[in-house]
Amino acid sequence: MAGTSLTRAEKLFGLFAGLFVLFHLAAFLVLSHRPNLVTVLGNISHLVPVLLAGIFCAAAAWRREGSPRVFWLFLTIGLWLYLVGMLYWFIWEVILHRPLPNPWPMQETPVFLHSLFFLGAALWNPQRKRNLLDVYRNAIDFSLVFVAVIFVYLYSVISFEIVTQNSPSYSSNWNKVYDIENLTLVLAFAFLAWKSSYLWRRVYSLLAIGGAWHLVGAALANRAIDLDRYRTGSVYELGLIPPYFFFCFAAFHFLQHPELIKEAEPRKLSLGKVTYSGLGQLFTWLSILLIPATDLLVRHYSSHPPALRAFRTDLTLITVLVVTTLAAMRHGLVQRENRRLFGALTRSESKYKFLVEASHDLVYRTSARGEWEFVNDVCQQLFGYSKREMLGRHFTEFIHPEDRPAAVEIHRQVENGKSIRSYENRI
């Protein structure tokens, strides 16, 4: 397959990534007696791959058009949000020399949101051309998912810090929600890699590997932070630095092989009877159901202070209002598209009917059982019967008895998918 081998630039970049990780490990071992220097190197080592991944994804978005541009733009936004969170960390530790707060919503919120934009990229199928209505509908689908995820974040995480200042509950719930978000992202990219081919399969595979590595690394690091065991520049960084080199390589590989983009025209992505284009609608309804269901379950199985319950009730009502508005907008777009498709179908049927009726050839259609479902005017003239007399009757009734076995065999072959160029029988 053309383009399978890596280019020289890709091999050099892979070598650079490997040496970068080894340098970090060596620095941790050699400079362990100088914790301040290790902290500075750890912060820099964490920022570099994220910065490079953001640059490469931005370049991919800039150099491509249409659906691929939106896909890489989502990834770029997610990477820059993660970079903002890491810059907070860098400023606090390296410049201000102050102990890191725990919890720290100002730093943790952009880190949480970055995976949400990665999920938006996964929901956007870059292998498919879209009309304007598709773009609007997909934008609403992402907005619904965005609102639902933010609702869960505010409801189960931020509410503890804003209303009750319950830091242990905040940290525990933040870790759980972030892990679920990252796991969903990994499964989405793995599914896309499974259903795609050529260039896009490699891109999705690299993103899935990077996402899985980050899922494990972030989970371990977050638990270590809660136990006060995490130190910047420590061995935990080996779970946080390499994942973003996979994101770098995915964008770099995409830029290195523009000739393969056309080969990536997909089969229709489906999982059972659920098509990829239907996943957005599935997420829409899940988002609508998730919000009130979450509040009902929490109220039933948990007891919280009145202030927290009031905050969550107000949040639920506001979110339901926003989601209902977005769902109504999406329904309006679907109705508009259905009217357009119905109009196109009506025009197509009119054109088809005109061509068939105007034809000087015999044109008919039968059911699987061989009963006539449609005949044109030439059939009436040739057989001497009206359409009303012919429709619903078996076609062999109008064939010479000696030619019926051969005609039935031809009909069976056609029903089994065989292409018959021509055959003759008497009527």
mmCIF file of N, CA and C in Angstrom, residues 249-312:
data_model
loop_
_atom_site.group_PDB
_atom_site.id
_atom_site.type_symbol
_atom_site.label_atom_id
_atom_site.label_comp_id
_atom_site.label_asym_id
_atom_site.label_seq_id
_atom_site.Cartn_x
_atom_site.Cartn_y
_atom_site.Cartn_z
ATOM 1 N N PHE A 249 2.640 13.163 16.662
ATOM 2 C CA PHE A 249 2.930 12.281 15.535
ATOM 3 C C PHE A 249 1.716 12.080 14.652
ATOM 4 N N ALA A 250 0.513 12.062 15.255
ATOM 5 C CA ALA A 250 -0.712 11.912 14.461
ATOM 6 C C ALA A 250 -0.862 13.077 13.485
ATOM 7 N N ALA A 251 -0.691 14.309 13.982
ATOM 8 C CA ALA A 251 -0.802 15.485 13.114
ATOM 9 C C ALA A 251 0.347 15.541 12.111
ATOM 10 N N PHE A 252 1.551 15.188 12.556
ATOM 11 C CA PHE A 252 2.723 15.219 11.673
ATOM 12 C C PHE A 252 2.575 14.202 10.551
ATOM 13 N N HIS A 253 2.081 13.015 10.891
ATOM 14 C CA HIS A 253 1.862 11.976 9.875
ATOM 15 C C HIS A 253 0.811 12.430 8.863
ATOM 16 N N PHE A 254 -0.231 13.079 9.343
ATOM 17 C CA PHE A 254 -1.274 13.597 8.458
ATOM 18 C C PHE A 254 -0.702 14.620 7.485
ATOM 19 N N LEU A 255 0.183 15.493 7.984
ATOM 20 C CA LEU A 255 0.788 16.515 7.132
ATOM 21 C C LEU A 255 1.785 15.922 6.143
ATOM 22 N N GLN A 256 2.411 14.814 6.515
ATOM 23 C CA GLN A 256 3.431 14.208 5.663
ATOM 24 C C GLN A 256 2.859 13.384 4.523
ATOM 25 N N HIS A 257 1.568 13.043 4.587
ATOM 26 C CA HIS A 257 0.988 12.156 3.571
ATOM 27 C C HIS A 257 -0.302 12.736 2.991
ATOM 28 N N PRO A 258 -0.229 13.909 2.354
ATOM 29 C CA PRO A 258 -1.451 14.485 1.766
ATOM 30 C C PRO A 258 -2.013 13.646 0.632
ATOM 31 N N GLU A 259 -1.160 12.807 0.002
ATOM 32 C CA GLU A 259 -1.636 12.008 -1.127
ATOM 33 C C GLU A 259 -2.574 10.891 -0.693
ATOM 34 N N LEU A 260 -2.608 10.582 0.612
ATOM 35 C CA LEU A 260 -3.463 9.498 1.099
ATOM 36 C C LEU A 260 -4.823 9.965 1.572
ATOM 37 N N ILE A 261 -5.041 11.274 1.618
ATOM 38 C CA ILE A 261 -6.299 11.774 2.170
ATOM 39 C C ILE A 261 -7.476 11.330 1.312
ATOM 40 N N LYS A 262 -7.319 11.336 -0.022
ATOM 41 C CA LYS A 262 -8.418 10.925 -0.894
ATOM 42 C C LYS A 262 -8.701 9.432 -0.755
ATOM 43 N N GLU A 263 -7.652 8.635 -0.410
ATOM 44 C CA GLU A 263 -7.861 7.203 -0.240
ATOM 45 C C GLU A 263 -8.697 6.905 0.998
ATOM 46 N N ALA A 264 -8.824 7.911 1.862
ATOM 47 C CA ALA A 264 -9.485 7.682 3.138
ATOM 48 C C ALA A 264 -10.988 7.877 3.074
ATOM 49 N N GLU A 265 -11.558 8.031 1.864
ATOM 50 C CA GLU A 265 -13.015 8.129 1.771
ATOM 51 C C GLU A 265 -13.621 6.903 2.436
ATOM 52 N N PRO A 266 -14.445 7.060 3.449
ATOM 53 C CA PRO A 266 -14.788 5.925 4.303
ATOM 54 C C PRO A 266 -15.923 5.080 3.763
ATOM 55 N N ARG A 267 -15.927 3.859 4.250
ATOM 56 C CA ARG A 267 -17.170 3.109 4.187
ATOM 57 C C ARG A 267 -18.108 3.799 5.145
ATOM 58 N N LYS A 268 -19.389 3.524 5.055
ATOM 59 C CA LYS A 268 -20.312 4.149 5.995
ATOM 60 C C LYS A 268 -20.065 3.574 7.375
ATOM 61 N N LEU A 269 -19.613 4.428 8.288
ATOM 62 C CA LEU A 269 -19.272 3.970 9.619
ATOM 63 C C LEU A 269 -20.530 3.543 10.351
ATOM 64 N N SER A 270 -20.524 2.332 10.872
ATOM 65 C CA SER A 270 -21.700 1.860 11.587
ATOM 66 C C SER A 270 -21.291 0.896 12.688
ATOM 67 N N LEU A 271 -22.103 0.828 13.695
ATOM 68 C CA LEU A 271 -21.927 -0.127 14.777
ATOM 69 C C LEU A 271 -23.275 -0.820 14.933
ATOM 70 N N GLY A 272 -23.375 -2.042 14.376
ATOM 71 C CA GLY A 272 -24.679 -2.690 14.323
ATOM 72 C C GLY A 272 -25.565 -1.909 13.386
ATOM 73 N N LYS A 273 -26.701 -1.430 13.898
ATOM 74 C CA LYS A 273 -27.633 -0.646 13.101
ATOM 75 C C LYS A 273 -27.498 0.848 13.360
ATOM 76 N N VAL A 274 -26.511 1.240 14.200
ATOM 77 C CA VAL A 274 -26.298 2.656 14.510
ATOM 78 C C VAL A 274 -25.212 3.194 13.608
ATOM 79 N N THR A 275 -25.519 4.082 12.693
ATOM 80 C CA THR A 275 -24.531 4.665 11.810
ATOM 81 C C THR A 275 -23.773 5.755 12.538
ATOM 82 N N TYR A 276 -22.572 6.079 12.019
ATOM 83 C CA TYR A 276 -21.762 7.122 12.644
ATOM 84 C C TYR A 276 -22.513 8.444 12.659
ATOM 85 N N SER A 277 -23.211 8.754 11.567
ATOM 86 C CA SER A 277 -23.962 10.004 11.516
ATOM 87 C C SER A 277 -25.082 10.014 12.552
ATOM 88 N N GLY A 278 -25.531 8.821 12.980
ATOM 89 C CA GLY A 278 -26.560 8.757 14.003
ATOM 90 C C GLY A 278 -26.027 8.844 15.419
ATOM 91 N N LEU A 279 -24.699 8.770 15.577
ATOM 92 C CA LEU A 279 -24.133 8.865 16.915
ATOM 93 C C LEU A 279 -24.383 10.236 17.526
ATOM 94 N N GLY A 280 -24.330 11.281 16.675
ATOM 95 C CA GLY A 280 -24.597 12.622 17.185
ATOM 96 C C GLY A 280 -25.999 12.721 17.760
ATOM 97 N N GLN A 281 -26.968 12.134 17.065
ATOM 98 C CA GLN A 281 -28.343 12.149 17.560
ATOM 99 C C GLN A 281 -28.469 11.327 18.839
ATOM 100 N N LEU A 282 -27.732 10.212 18.906
ATOM 101 C CA LEU A 282 -27.749 9.395 20.120
ATOM 102 C C LEU A 282 -27.225 10.191 21.311
ATOM 103 N N PHE A 283 -26.103 10.889 21.105
ATOM 104 C CA PHE A 283 -25.555 11.716 22.171
ATOM 105 C C PHE A 283 -26.513 12.844 22.545
ATOM 106 N N THR A 284 -27.265 13.332 21.577
ATOM 107 C CA THR A 284 -28.241 14.387 21.865
ATOM 108 C C THR A 284 -29.266 13.911 22.881
ATOM 109 N N TRP A 285 -29.862 12.756 22.626
ATOM 110 C CA TRP A 285 -30.890 12.257 23.534
ATOM 111 C C TRP A 285 -30.295 11.818 24.869
ATOM 112 N N LEU A 286 -29.085 11.284 24.850
ATOM 113 C CA LEU A 286 -28.433 10.941 26.111
ATOM 114 C C LEU A 286 -28.190 12.195 26.951
ATOM 115 N N SER A 287 -27.815 13.289 26.272
ATOM 116 C CA SER A 287 -27.588 14.543 26.986
ATOM 117 C C SER A 287 -28.873 15.051 27.623
ATOM 118 N N ILE A 288 -29.973 14.951 26.891
ATOM 119 C CA ILE A 288 -31.251 15.433 27.412
ATOM 120 C C ILE A 288 -31.698 14.598 28.621
ATOM 121 N N LEU A 289 -31.514 13.274 28.537
ATOM 122 C CA LEU A 289 -31.955 12.397 29.621
ATOM 123 C C LEU A 289 -31.014 12.440 30.820
ATOM 124 N N LEU A 290 -29.741 12.705 30.572
ATOM 125 C CA LEU A 290 -28.744 12.653 31.637
ATOM 126 C C LEU A 290 -28.984 13.701 32.714
ATOM 127 N N ILE A 291 -29.429 14.874 32.324
ATOM 128 C CA ILE A 291 -29.490 16.005 33.259
ATOM 129 C C ILE A 291 -30.525 15.795 34.363
ATOM 130 N N PRO A 292 -31.824 15.616 34.046
ATOM 131 C CA PRO A 292 -32.783 15.397 35.141
ATOM 132 C C PRO A 292 -32.558 14.067 35.853
ATOM 133 N N ALA A 293 -32.072 13.046 35.120
ATOM 134 C CA ALA A 293 -31.837 11.744 35.753
ATOM 135 C C ALA A 293 -30.757 11.854 36.823
ATOM 136 N N THR A 294 -29.710 12.623 36.539
ATOM 137 C CA THR A 294 -28.637 12.809 37.524
ATOM 138 C C THR A 294 -29.175 13.433 38.801
ATOM 139 N N ASP A 295 -29.970 14.494 38.669
ATOM 140 C CA ASP A 295 -30.503 15.177 39.849
ATOM 141 C C ASP A 295 -31.437 14.270 40.647
ATOM 142 N N LEU A 296 -32.279 13.498 39.963
ATOM 143 C CA LEU A 296 -33.209 12.608 40.656
ATOM 144 C C LEU A 296 -32.478 11.519 41.433
ATOM 145 N N LEU A 297 -31.458 10.931 40.807
ATOM 146 C CA LEU A 297 -30.706 9.862 41.473
ATOM 147 C C LEU A 297 -29.954 10.389 42.689
ATOM 148 N N VAL A 298 -29.314 11.547 42.542
ATOM 149 C CA VAL A 298 -28.553 12.113 43.656
ATOM 150 C C VAL A 298 -29.479 12.457 44.815
ATOM 151 N N ARG A 299 -30.640 13.040 44.509
ATOM 152 C CA ARG A 299 -31.597 13.397 45.564
ATOM 153 C C ARG A 299 -32.101 12.156 46.306
ATOM 154 N N HIS A 300 -32.253 11.065 45.549
ATOM 155 C CA HIS A 300 -32.827 9.864 46.149
ATOM 156 C C HIS A 300 -31.820 9.119 47.029
ATOM 157 N N TYR A 301 -30.571 9.062 46.581
ATOM 158 C CA TYR A 301 -29.592 8.224 47.270
ATOM 159 C C TYR A 301 -28.600 9.008 48.137
ATOM 160 N N SER A 302 -28.619 10.331 48.110
ATOM 161 C CA SER A 302 -27.648 11.110 48.866
ATOM 162 C C SER A 302 -28.355 12.173 49.692
ATOM 163 N N SER A 303 -27.707 12.554 50.782
ATOM 164 C CA SER A 303 -28.214 13.653 51.608
ATOM 165 C C SER A 303 -27.141 14.724 51.688
ATOM 166 N N HIS A 304 -27.483 15.942 51.283
ATOM 167 C CA HIS A 304 -26.534 17.044 51.263
ATOM 168 C C HIS A 304 -27.155 18.256 51.952
ATOM 169 N N PRO A 305 -26.333 19.223 52.301
ATOM 170 C CA PRO A 305 -26.857 20.439 52.938
ATOM 171 C C PRO A 305 -27.862 21.146 52.037
ATOM 172 N N PRO A 306 -28.813 21.868 52.627
ATOM 173 C CA PRO A 306 -29.842 22.574 51.832
ATOM 174 C C PRO A 306 -29.257 23.515 50.793
ATOM 175 N N ALA A 307 -28.164 24.207 51.138
ATOM 176 C CA ALA A 307 -27.559 25.154 50.189
ATOM 177 C C ALA A 307 -27.075 24.432 48.937
ATOM 178 N N LEU A 308 -26.472 23.262 49.129
ATOM 179 C CA LEU A 308 -25.982 22.492 47.985
ATOM 180 C C LEU A 308 -27.143 21.975 47.146
ATOM 181 N N ARG A 309 -28.205 21.504 47.794
ATOM 182 C CA ARG A 309 -29.382 21.014 47.069
ATOM 183 C C ARG A 309 -30.036 22.143 46.271
ATOM 184 N N ALA A 310 -30.108 23.350 46.848
ATOM 185 C CA ALA A 310 -30.708 24.486 46.139
ATOM 186 C C ALA A 310 -29.866 24.868 44.926
ATOM 187 N N PHE A 311 -28.535 24.883 45.098
ATOM 188 C CA PHE A 311 -27.641 25.203 43.978
ATOM 189 C C PHE A 311 -27.828 24.210 42.836
ATOM 190 N N ARG A 312 -27.897 22.940 43.188
ATOM 191 C CA ARG A 312 -28.024 21.912 42.161
ATOM 192 C C ARG A 312 -29.387 21.958 41.478
#
